[in-house]
Short mmCIF file of C-alpha atoms and ligand atoms in Angstrom, two decimals:
data_model
loop_
_atom_site.label_atom_id
_atom_site.label_comp_id
_atom_site.label_asym_id
_atom_site.label_seq_id
_atom_site.Cartn_x
_atom_site.Cartn_y
_atom_site.Cartn_z
CA MET P 6 -56.30 -7.34 -4.33
CA LYS P 7 -53.09 -8.56 -2.55
CA ILE P 8 -53.54 -12.36 -1.47
CA LEU P 9 -53.31 -13.62 1.83
CA TYR P 10 -52.80 -16.98 3.88
CA GLU P 11 -51.67 -18.54 0.59
CA ASN P 12 -50.00 -21.45 2.45
CA MET P 13 -52.81 -22.25 4.73
CA PRO P 14 -54.69 -25.30 4.07
CA ALA P 15 -58.69 -25.17 3.25
CA ILE P 16 -61.67 -27.45 4.41
CA THR P 17 -62.36 -30.23 2.27
CA ASP P 18 -65.59 -31.52 1.04
CA GLU P 19 -65.30 -34.37 3.54
CA GLU P 20 -64.61 -32.40 6.42
CA ILE P 21 -67.68 -30.35 5.87
CA GLU P 22 -69.72 -33.26 5.11
CA SER P 23 -68.17 -34.98 8.61
CA ALA P 24 -68.36 -31.45 10.19
CA LEU P 25 -72.62 -31.05 9.14
CA CYS P 26 -73.28 -34.37 10.49
CA PHE P 27 -71.70 -33.41 13.92
CA SER P 28 -73.66 -30.70 14.24
CA LYS P 29 -76.89 -32.09 13.20
CA GLU P 30 -76.28 -34.75 15.81
CA GLN P 31 -75.43 -32.46 18.40
CA VAL P 32 -78.35 -30.40 17.80
CA VAL P 33 -80.61 -33.72 18.00
CA ARG P 34 -78.97 -34.35 21.32
CA ASN P 35 -79.87 -31.16 22.61
CA LEU P 36 -83.90 -31.35 21.55
CA PRO P 37 -85.01 -32.53 25.03
CA ASP P 38 -83.91 -29.83 26.79
CA PHE P 39 -84.12 -26.94 24.02
CA THR P 40 -87.30 -27.37 22.26
CA ASP P 41 -89.65 -25.80 24.70
CA LYS P 42 -86.75 -23.64 26.13
CA PHE P 43 -84.09 -21.70 24.05
CA GLN P 44 -80.27 -21.97 24.44
CA LYS P 45 -78.84 -19.02 26.29
CA ALA P 46 -76.91 -16.92 24.53
CA TYR P 47 -73.69 -18.31 25.79
CA SER P 48 -72.18 -21.38 27.29
CA GLU P 49 -70.82 -21.78 31.06
CA GLY P 50 -68.07 -23.75 31.03
CA ASN P 51 -69.00 -24.85 27.54
CA PHE P 52 -72.70 -25.85 28.21
CA TYR P 53 -75.52 -24.15 27.45
CA GLN P 54 -78.42 -23.87 29.79
CA PRO P 55 -82.05 -23.64 28.88
CA ILE P 56 -83.86 -20.01 29.12
CA GLU P 57 -87.29 -18.67 28.51
CA ASN P 58 -87.64 -16.90 24.82
CA ASN P 59 -86.73 -13.29 25.86
CA TYR P 60 -83.48 -12.46 24.62
CA TRP P 61 -82.26 -11.11 21.27
CA THR P 62 -80.27 -14.51 20.69
CA THR P 63 -83.18 -17.21 20.83
CA GLY P 64 -83.40 -17.67 17.02
CA PHE P 65 -80.02 -18.90 16.44
CA TRP P 66 -80.78 -21.91 17.92
CA THR P 67 -84.01 -22.40 16.42
CA GLY P 68 -82.10 -21.39 12.91
CA GLU P 69 -79.83 -24.78 13.95
CA ILE P 70 -82.57 -26.74 14.39
CA TRP P 71 -83.71 -25.91 10.61
CA LEU P 72 -80.22 -26.14 9.32
CA ALA P 73 -80.09 -29.37 10.80
CA TYR P 74 -83.14 -30.16 9.43
CA GLU P 75 -82.26 -29.22 5.82
CA TYR P 76 -79.50 -31.87 6.22
CA ALA P 77 -81.16 -34.48 7.56
CA LYS P 78 -83.97 -34.31 5.06
CA GLU P 79 -81.26 -34.35 2.30
CA LYS P 80 -79.69 -37.78 3.62
CA LEU P 81 -83.53 -39.04 4.01
CA ASP P 82 -82.39 -39.20 7.83
CA LYS P 83 -85.07 -40.18 10.43
CA ASP P 84 -84.02 -37.23 12.51
CA ALA P 85 -85.50 -34.78 9.86
CA GLY P 86 -89.02 -35.44 11.16
CA ALA P 87 -88.09 -34.69 15.02
CA LEU P 88 -86.16 -31.63 14.07
CA GLN P 89 -89.16 -30.19 11.96
CA ALA P 90 -91.32 -30.99 14.83
CA ALA P 91 -88.76 -29.09 17.25
CA GLY P 92 -88.82 -26.19 14.85
CA GLU P 93 -92.32 -25.97 14.84
CA VAL P 94 -92.89 -25.52 18.53
CA GLN P 95 -90.45 -23.19 18.51
CA VAL P 96 -92.25 -20.84 15.73
CA GLU P 97 -95.19 -21.20 18.40
CA SER P 98 -93.30 -19.50 21.00
CA PHE P 99 -92.13 -16.75 18.46
CA LEU P 100 -95.35 -15.72 17.42
CA ASN P 101 -96.45 -15.92 20.97
CA ARG P 102 -93.36 -13.64 21.70
CA ILE P 103 -94.05 -10.97 19.23
CA ASP P 104 -98.05 -11.22 20.08
CA LYS P 105 -97.34 -10.84 23.53
CA LYS P 106 -94.24 -8.20 22.60
CA ILE P 107 -91.88 -10.26 25.36
CA GLU P 108 -88.37 -8.32 24.98
CA VAL P 109 -88.96 -7.21 21.27
CA ASP P 110 -88.45 -3.34 22.11
CA HIS P 111 -84.79 -3.52 20.42
CA HIS P 112 -83.93 -3.76 16.98
CA ASP P 113 -82.74 -7.23 16.85
CA MET P 114 -86.10 -8.61 14.79
CA GLY P 115 -83.91 -9.81 12.28
CA PHE P 116 -81.61 -11.88 14.63
CA LEU P 117 -84.76 -13.25 15.78
CA TYR P 118 -87.19 -13.91 13.52
CA SER P 119 -84.98 -14.48 10.17
CA PRO P 120 -83.35 -17.59 11.41
CA SER P 121 -86.60 -19.04 12.99
CA CYS P 122 -89.58 -17.80 11.33
CA VAL P 123 -88.82 -17.07 7.65
CA ALA P 124 -86.49 -20.06 7.76
CA ALA P 125 -89.47 -21.93 8.67
CA TYR P 126 -92.19 -20.50 6.44
CA LYS P 127 -89.16 -20.90 3.14
CA LEU P 128 -88.54 -24.78 4.11
CA THR P 129 -92.07 -25.57 5.07
CA GLY P 130 -94.48 -22.94 4.12
CA ASN P 131 -95.57 -22.86 8.02
CA GLN P 132 -97.99 -19.91 8.09
CA LYS P 133 -97.60 -19.19 11.55
CA ALA P 134 -93.97 -18.48 10.69
CA ARG P 135 -95.21 -15.96 7.86
CA GLU P 136 -97.54 -14.30 10.26
CA ALA P 137 -94.75 -14.13 13.18
CA ALA P 138 -92.42 -12.70 10.91
CA ILE P 139 -94.46 -10.44 8.88
CA LYS P 140 -95.42 -8.78 12.74
CA ALA P 141 -91.55 -8.81 13.70
CA ALA P 142 -90.96 -6.61 10.35
CA ASP P 143 -93.99 -4.19 11.80
CA GLN P 144 -92.24 -3.98 15.03
CA LEU P 145 -88.81 -3.26 13.65
CA ILE P 146 -89.90 -0.76 11.71
CA THR P 147 -91.30 1.27 14.75
CA ARG P 148 -87.73 2.09 15.48
CA TYR P 149 -86.84 4.11 12.44
CA HIS P 150 -86.12 7.70 12.81
CA PRO P 151 -86.96 9.84 10.05
CA VAL P 152 -84.74 12.27 11.29
CA GLY P 153 -81.30 10.74 10.56
CA GLU P 154 -82.63 8.06 8.73
CA PHE P 155 -81.88 5.05 10.40
CA ILE P 156 -83.40 2.57 12.96
CA GLN P 157 -82.51 3.10 16.66
CA ALA P 158 -80.74 0.12 17.73
CA TRP P 159 -81.18 0.01 21.81
CA GLY P 160 -83.41 1.72 24.23
CA PRO P 161 -86.32 4.09 24.37
CA MET P 162 -86.65 6.17 21.19
CA ASP P 163 -86.96 9.69 22.65
CA ALA P 164 -83.39 9.43 24.33
CA PRO P 165 -80.19 11.55 23.22
CA GLU P 166 -78.35 8.90 24.83
CA ASN P 167 -80.20 6.14 22.53
CA TYR P 168 -79.66 8.18 19.34
CA ARG P 169 -77.64 5.75 17.71
CA LEU P 170 -77.11 2.66 14.86
CA ILE P 171 -75.00 -0.16 15.39
CA ILE P 172 -72.86 -2.27 12.61
CA ASP P 173 -74.85 -5.37 13.90
CA CYS P 174 -78.36 -4.13 12.78
CA LEU P 175 -77.39 -4.88 8.71
CA LEU P 176 -78.16 -8.25 9.20
CA ASN P 177 -81.57 -7.18 10.93
CA LEU P 178 -82.49 -5.69 7.25
CA PRO P 179 -83.33 -8.87 5.15
CA LEU P 180 -86.11 -9.18 7.20
CA LEU P 181 -87.44 -5.88 6.04
CA TYR P 182 -86.77 -6.94 2.33
CA TRP P 183 -88.63 -10.06 2.81
CA ALA P 184 -91.80 -8.71 4.54
CA SER P 185 -91.93 -6.03 1.27
CA GLU P 186 -91.59 -9.28 -0.91
CA GLU P 187 -94.42 -10.89 0.95
CA THR P 188 -97.00 -8.21 1.56
CA GLY P 189 -96.13 -6.22 -1.63
CA ASP P 190 -95.83 -3.32 0.82
CA ASP P 191 -92.57 -1.40 -0.11
CA LYS P 192 -92.30 0.64 3.33
CA TYR P 193 -90.28 -1.76 4.79
CA ARG P 194 -87.91 -2.05 1.79
CA ASP P 195 -87.70 1.78 2.14
CA ILE P 196 -86.84 2.00 5.37
CA ALA P 197 -84.02 -1.11 5.22
CA GLU P 198 -82.60 1.23 2.08
CA LYS P 199 -82.43 4.18 4.07
CA HIS P 200 -80.65 2.26 6.90
CA ILE P 201 -78.50 0.39 4.96
CA HIS P 202 -77.10 4.13 3.30
CA THR P 203 -76.85 5.98 6.50
CA ALA P 204 -75.42 2.97 8.29
CA VAL P 205 -72.56 2.34 5.31
CA LYS P 206 -71.68 6.12 5.25
CA ASN P 207 -71.09 6.22 8.70
CA VAL P 208 -69.65 3.16 10.38
CA ILE P 209 -67.12 2.40 8.02
CA ARG P 210 -64.06 4.26 8.57
CA GLU P 211 -61.30 6.21 6.34
CA ASP P 212 -59.09 3.05 6.83
CA TYR P 213 -61.95 0.53 6.15
CA SER P 214 -62.13 -0.69 9.57
CA THR P 215 -65.52 -0.26 11.40
CA TRP P 216 -67.02 1.67 14.12
CA HIS P 217 -69.37 -0.49 16.33
CA THR P 218 -72.25 2.10 17.21
CA PHE P 219 -72.82 5.52 15.95
CA PHE P 220 -74.36 8.31 16.99
CA PHE P 221 -76.76 11.03 15.20
CA ASN P 222 -78.10 14.22 16.70
CA MET P 223 -81.41 14.16 17.59
CA GLU P 224 -82.65 17.57 16.49
CA THR P 225 -80.88 17.57 12.70
CA GLY P 226 -80.37 14.01 11.97
CA GLU P 227 -76.81 15.09 11.17
CA PRO P 228 -74.10 12.54 12.06
CA ASP P 229 -72.28 13.14 15.37
CA HIS P 230 -69.51 10.29 16.66
CA GLY P 231 -68.74 6.96 16.80
CA ALA P 232 -67.97 4.83 19.62
CA THR P 233 -67.72 1.28 20.90
CA CYS P 234 -69.68 -0.83 23.17
CA GLN P 235 -68.28 -4.29 22.75
CA GLY P 236 -65.17 -3.32 21.03
CA TYR P 237 -61.79 -2.90 23.20
CA ARG P 238 -61.84 0.57 22.87
CA ASP P 239 -63.76 3.70 20.62
CA GLY P 240 -61.01 3.54 17.94
CA SER P 241 -60.29 -0.04 17.61
CA ALA P 242 -62.08 -2.28 15.51
CA TRP P 243 -64.26 -4.90 17.41
CA ALA P 244 -63.87 -8.41 15.64
CA ARG P 245 -67.86 -9.15 15.37
CA GLY P 246 -68.05 -5.74 14.16
CA GLN P 247 -66.08 -5.86 11.18
CA ALA P 248 -67.69 -9.65 10.64
CA TRP P 249 -70.79 -7.88 10.70
CA GLY P 250 -69.59 -5.63 8.44
CA VAL P 251 -68.31 -7.89 6.16
CA TYR P 252 -71.80 -9.96 5.98
CA GLY P 253 -73.64 -6.78 6.05
CA CYS P 254 -72.03 -5.14 2.98
CA ALA P 255 -72.72 -8.39 1.22
CA LEU P 256 -76.18 -8.27 1.90
CA ALA P 257 -76.59 -4.73 0.95
CA TYR P 258 -75.74 -5.52 -2.30
CA LYS P 259 -77.77 -8.65 -2.68
CA TYR P 260 -80.55 -6.53 -1.58
CA THR P 261 -79.72 -3.16 -3.23
CA LYS P 262 -77.88 -4.33 -6.48
CA ASP P 263 -75.78 -0.96 -5.70
CA GLU P 264 -72.29 -1.86 -6.74
CA LYS P 265 -70.61 0.42 -4.52
CA TYR P 266 -71.46 -2.09 -1.67
CA ILE P 267 -69.37 -4.83 -3.63
CA ASP P 268 -66.32 -2.76 -3.45
CA LEU P 269 -67.02 -1.64 0.42
CA PHE P 270 -67.67 -5.66 0.93
CA ARG P 271 -63.69 -5.81 -0.75
CA HIS P 272 -62.06 -3.37 1.74
CA VAL P 273 -63.81 -4.31 4.83
CA THR P 274 -63.01 -8.08 4.27
CA GLN P 275 -59.36 -6.91 3.35
CA TYR P 276 -58.96 -5.06 6.56
CA PHE P 277 -60.44 -8.27 8.29
CA LEU P 278 -58.07 -10.63 6.92
CA GLU P 279 -55.04 -8.17 7.27
CA HIS P 280 -55.98 -7.82 11.08
CA LEU P 281 -55.87 -11.95 11.65
CA PRO P 282 -53.44 -13.85 13.54
CA LYS P 283 -51.81 -16.71 12.03
CA ASP P 284 -54.45 -19.24 12.44
CA MET P 285 -57.04 -16.83 10.99
CA VAL P 286 -59.63 -16.92 14.22
CA PRO P 287 -59.42 -13.60 15.24
CA PHE P 288 -59.00 -12.09 18.94
CA TRP P 289 -62.15 -10.55 20.05
CA ASP P 290 -61.12 -7.25 18.90
CA LEU P 291 -58.69 -6.78 16.10
CA GLU P 292 -56.24 -4.92 17.70
CA PHE P 293 -54.97 -7.83 19.17
CA THR P 294 -52.82 -10.37 17.72
CA ASP P 295 -50.56 -13.49 18.42
CA GLY P 296 -49.02 -13.13 21.86
CA ASP P 297 -51.50 -11.26 23.17
CA ASP P 298 -53.08 -12.32 26.07
CA GLN P 299 -56.69 -11.98 25.15
CA PRO P 300 -59.54 -14.02 24.25
CA ARG P 301 -60.80 -15.07 20.57
CA ASP P 302 -63.88 -14.78 19.32
CA SER P 303 -64.17 -17.58 16.81
CA SER P 304 -67.70 -16.38 16.22
CA SER P 305 -66.55 -13.63 14.07
CA ALA P 306 -64.60 -15.91 11.85
CA SER P 307 -67.86 -18.23 10.77
CA ILE P 308 -69.62 -14.80 10.21
CA ALA P 309 -67.02 -13.47 7.95
CA ALA P 310 -66.96 -17.11 6.08
CA CYS P 311 -71.10 -16.65 5.31
CA GLY P 312 -70.30 -12.76 4.45
CA MET P 313 -67.22 -13.88 1.96
CA LEU P 314 -69.92 -16.91 0.50
CA GLU P 315 -72.74 -15.08 0.19
CA MET P 316 -70.56 -12.26 -1.73
CA ALA P 317 -68.65 -14.60 -3.93
CA GLY P 318 -72.23 -15.87 -5.58
CA ALA P 319 -72.12 -12.50 -7.21
CA MET P 320 -69.21 -12.42 -8.25
CA GLU P 321 -67.12 -13.13 -11.23
CA LYS P 322 -65.78 -16.82 -10.97
CA GLU P 323 -61.41 -15.65 -10.88
CA GLU P 324 -62.54 -13.41 -7.48
CA ALA P 325 -65.52 -15.58 -6.15
CA ALA P 326 -62.72 -18.27 -6.00
CA VAL P 327 -60.71 -15.70 -3.76
CA TYR P 328 -63.25 -15.01 -1.52
CA GLU P 329 -64.50 -18.76 -1.48
CA LYS P 330 -60.93 -20.15 -0.59
CA TYR P 331 -60.63 -17.66 2.34
CA ALA P 332 -63.77 -18.94 3.26
CA ARG P 333 -62.79 -22.78 3.29
CA GLN P 334 -59.53 -21.89 4.84
CA LEU P 335 -61.46 -19.73 8.12
CA MET P 336 -63.89 -23.04 8.24
CA LYS P 337 -60.62 -25.29 8.12
CA SER P 338 -58.87 -23.60 11.27
CA LEU P 339 -62.56 -23.39 13.18
CA TYR P 340 -63.18 -27.14 12.23
CA ASP P 341 -59.59 -28.49 12.98
CA SER P 342 -59.24 -26.35 16.24
CA TYR P 343 -62.11 -24.58 17.89
CA ALA P 344 -65.17 -27.12 16.95
CA VAL P 345 -66.38 -29.56 19.31
CA LYS P 346 -65.75 -33.23 18.56
CA ASN P 347 -66.54 -34.86 22.05
CA PRO P 348 -70.42 -34.09 23.18
CA GLU P 349 -69.19 -34.58 27.05
CA LEU P 350 -67.10 -31.99 26.98
CA SER P 351 -69.56 -29.29 25.23
CA ASN P 352 -73.54 -29.39 24.44
CA GLY P 353 -72.16 -26.52 21.80
CA LEU P 354 -70.49 -26.41 18.42
CA VAL P 355 -67.52 -24.13 18.23
CA LEU P 356 -65.21 -22.97 21.36
CA HIS P 357 -63.73 -19.91 22.23
CA SER P 358 -65.95 -17.15 21.37
CA THR P 359 -66.84 -14.04 23.07
CA TYR P 360 -69.97 -12.60 23.95
CA SER P 361 -69.04 -9.41 25.83
CA ASN P 362 -65.63 -8.41 27.09
CA HIS P 363 -65.71 -5.54 29.47
CA SER P 364 -62.20 -3.37 29.12
CA PRO P 365 -61.15 0.06 30.95
CA TYR P 366 -62.55 1.85 27.45
CA ASN P 367 -65.92 0.58 26.29
CA THR P 368 -69.25 0.43 28.11
CA CYS P 369 -70.36 -3.27 27.73
CA ASN P 370 -70.71 -5.81 30.91
CA HIS P 371 -68.76 -9.10 31.16
CA TYR P 372 -70.18 -12.28 30.13
CA GLY P 373 -69.68 -15.04 27.49
CA VAL P 374 -65.93 -14.82 27.55
CA ASP P 375 -64.09 -17.83 25.61
CA GLU P 376 -66.97 -19.58 25.39
CA CYS P 377 -69.55 -21.24 23.04
CA ASN P 378 -72.48 -18.62 21.94
CA SER P 379 -75.34 -19.35 20.01
CA TRP P 380 -75.07 -17.41 16.85
CA GLY P 381 -70.89 -18.55 16.30
CA ASP P 382 -72.87 -22.29 16.47
CA TYR P 383 -75.24 -20.89 13.88
CA PHE P 384 -73.06 -19.06 11.50
CA TYR P 385 -70.51 -22.46 11.66
CA MET P 386 -73.21 -24.40 10.56
CA GLU P 387 -74.40 -21.74 8.21
CA ALA P 388 -70.82 -21.40 6.56
CA LEU P 389 -70.77 -25.53 6.51
CA THR P 390 -74.06 -25.38 4.44
CA ARG P 391 -73.18 -22.77 2.21
CA LEU P 392 -70.11 -24.76 1.36
CA HIS P 393 -72.16 -27.96 0.89
CA LYS P 394 -75.29 -26.92 -1.28
CA ASP P 395 -76.74 -24.03 -2.80
CA TRP P 396 -78.37 -22.89 -0.18
CA ILE P 397 -81.67 -20.65 0.09
CA LEU P 398 -80.60 -18.18 2.62
CA TYR P 399 -83.15 -17.04 5.62
CA TRP P 400 -81.66 -13.82 5.57
N1 LIG C 513 -75.16 -8.23 17.92
C1 LIG C 513 -74.63 -8.20 19.42
C2 LIG C 513 -73.27 -8.94 19.27
O1 LIG C 513 -73.01 -9.45 18.11
O2 LIG C 513 -72.97 -9.22 20.20
#
């Protein structure tokens, strides 16, 4: 393995402590506006506005509440009670959402229900959270196509133009493993396993860059073609897609124990690392680097760090140390130059992320560019928590 960034500094334990402490306080400061409401997916002028629980991203904010709760509880901090109470209000909202089927006709049940309800159940034994998360798993498996063996990402299930999976979905699958574990019913796990196999086989290209989305033939299930939605162009590597790939391969190994996913993790991660700019925080597409007048996607750095820390936990000491060091370097750069330090300037945690950047060659709308976003903040806290202690993951 070629070692990169040897001279980049790594975040220290004291800096992790300070970053977690600030994050917890920032979450607590936000509770009055964001207990009955949720954070919008991205900030505007670095401030999030409140929204109803009706978008694919709302689970990240609840996940931040639970991570802050864990930290506060460990410190015997009086905020732990208020954080738990707010988390419980949000769990009720998630149960209501899945019962009433509010905006759940897509594959992001894992992003919604793992950091909110699975987390609540694991941390506090909340039964409503368990019920909501199992219902969300039931909803997710309705999107499975036996023809092609994958979970369809978006849109009506009977339309050929929607007959595709997207790399992000690898993070939705732990919900299915958890549901099988909880209910004793293998149907969730079987679908997750089939999807992982199909996804990884098709979204990872020969050079270990990744497709954002991949289409299948609706009649035969045969792989058809890759395409981007949020990347710069079809053949480029959307930074966050590659980061979902890093974390997705680590989780694929965790749940399947198939060693081929460790090797894929190594290669996908190496591609990600080799395409970072000098400060290790990617531009929104890995096609761009220092000197390009393009926005960053700081959320990709945190997501990749979480994936590296997850995989390191299953590796031999020497190799694990390599990935832990990369993760600490990514977090140091975020902490020094991207993290919010002054609550008057932002109610988020990490600046300079990109949600959806329209280019002449992609199909996405344009919003949340060079802003905080909810998953960027969540995964920043998750990576810090992983570095701080042995963390029982929400995924
Ligand atoms: N899962 C959508 C995104 O990463 O923007």
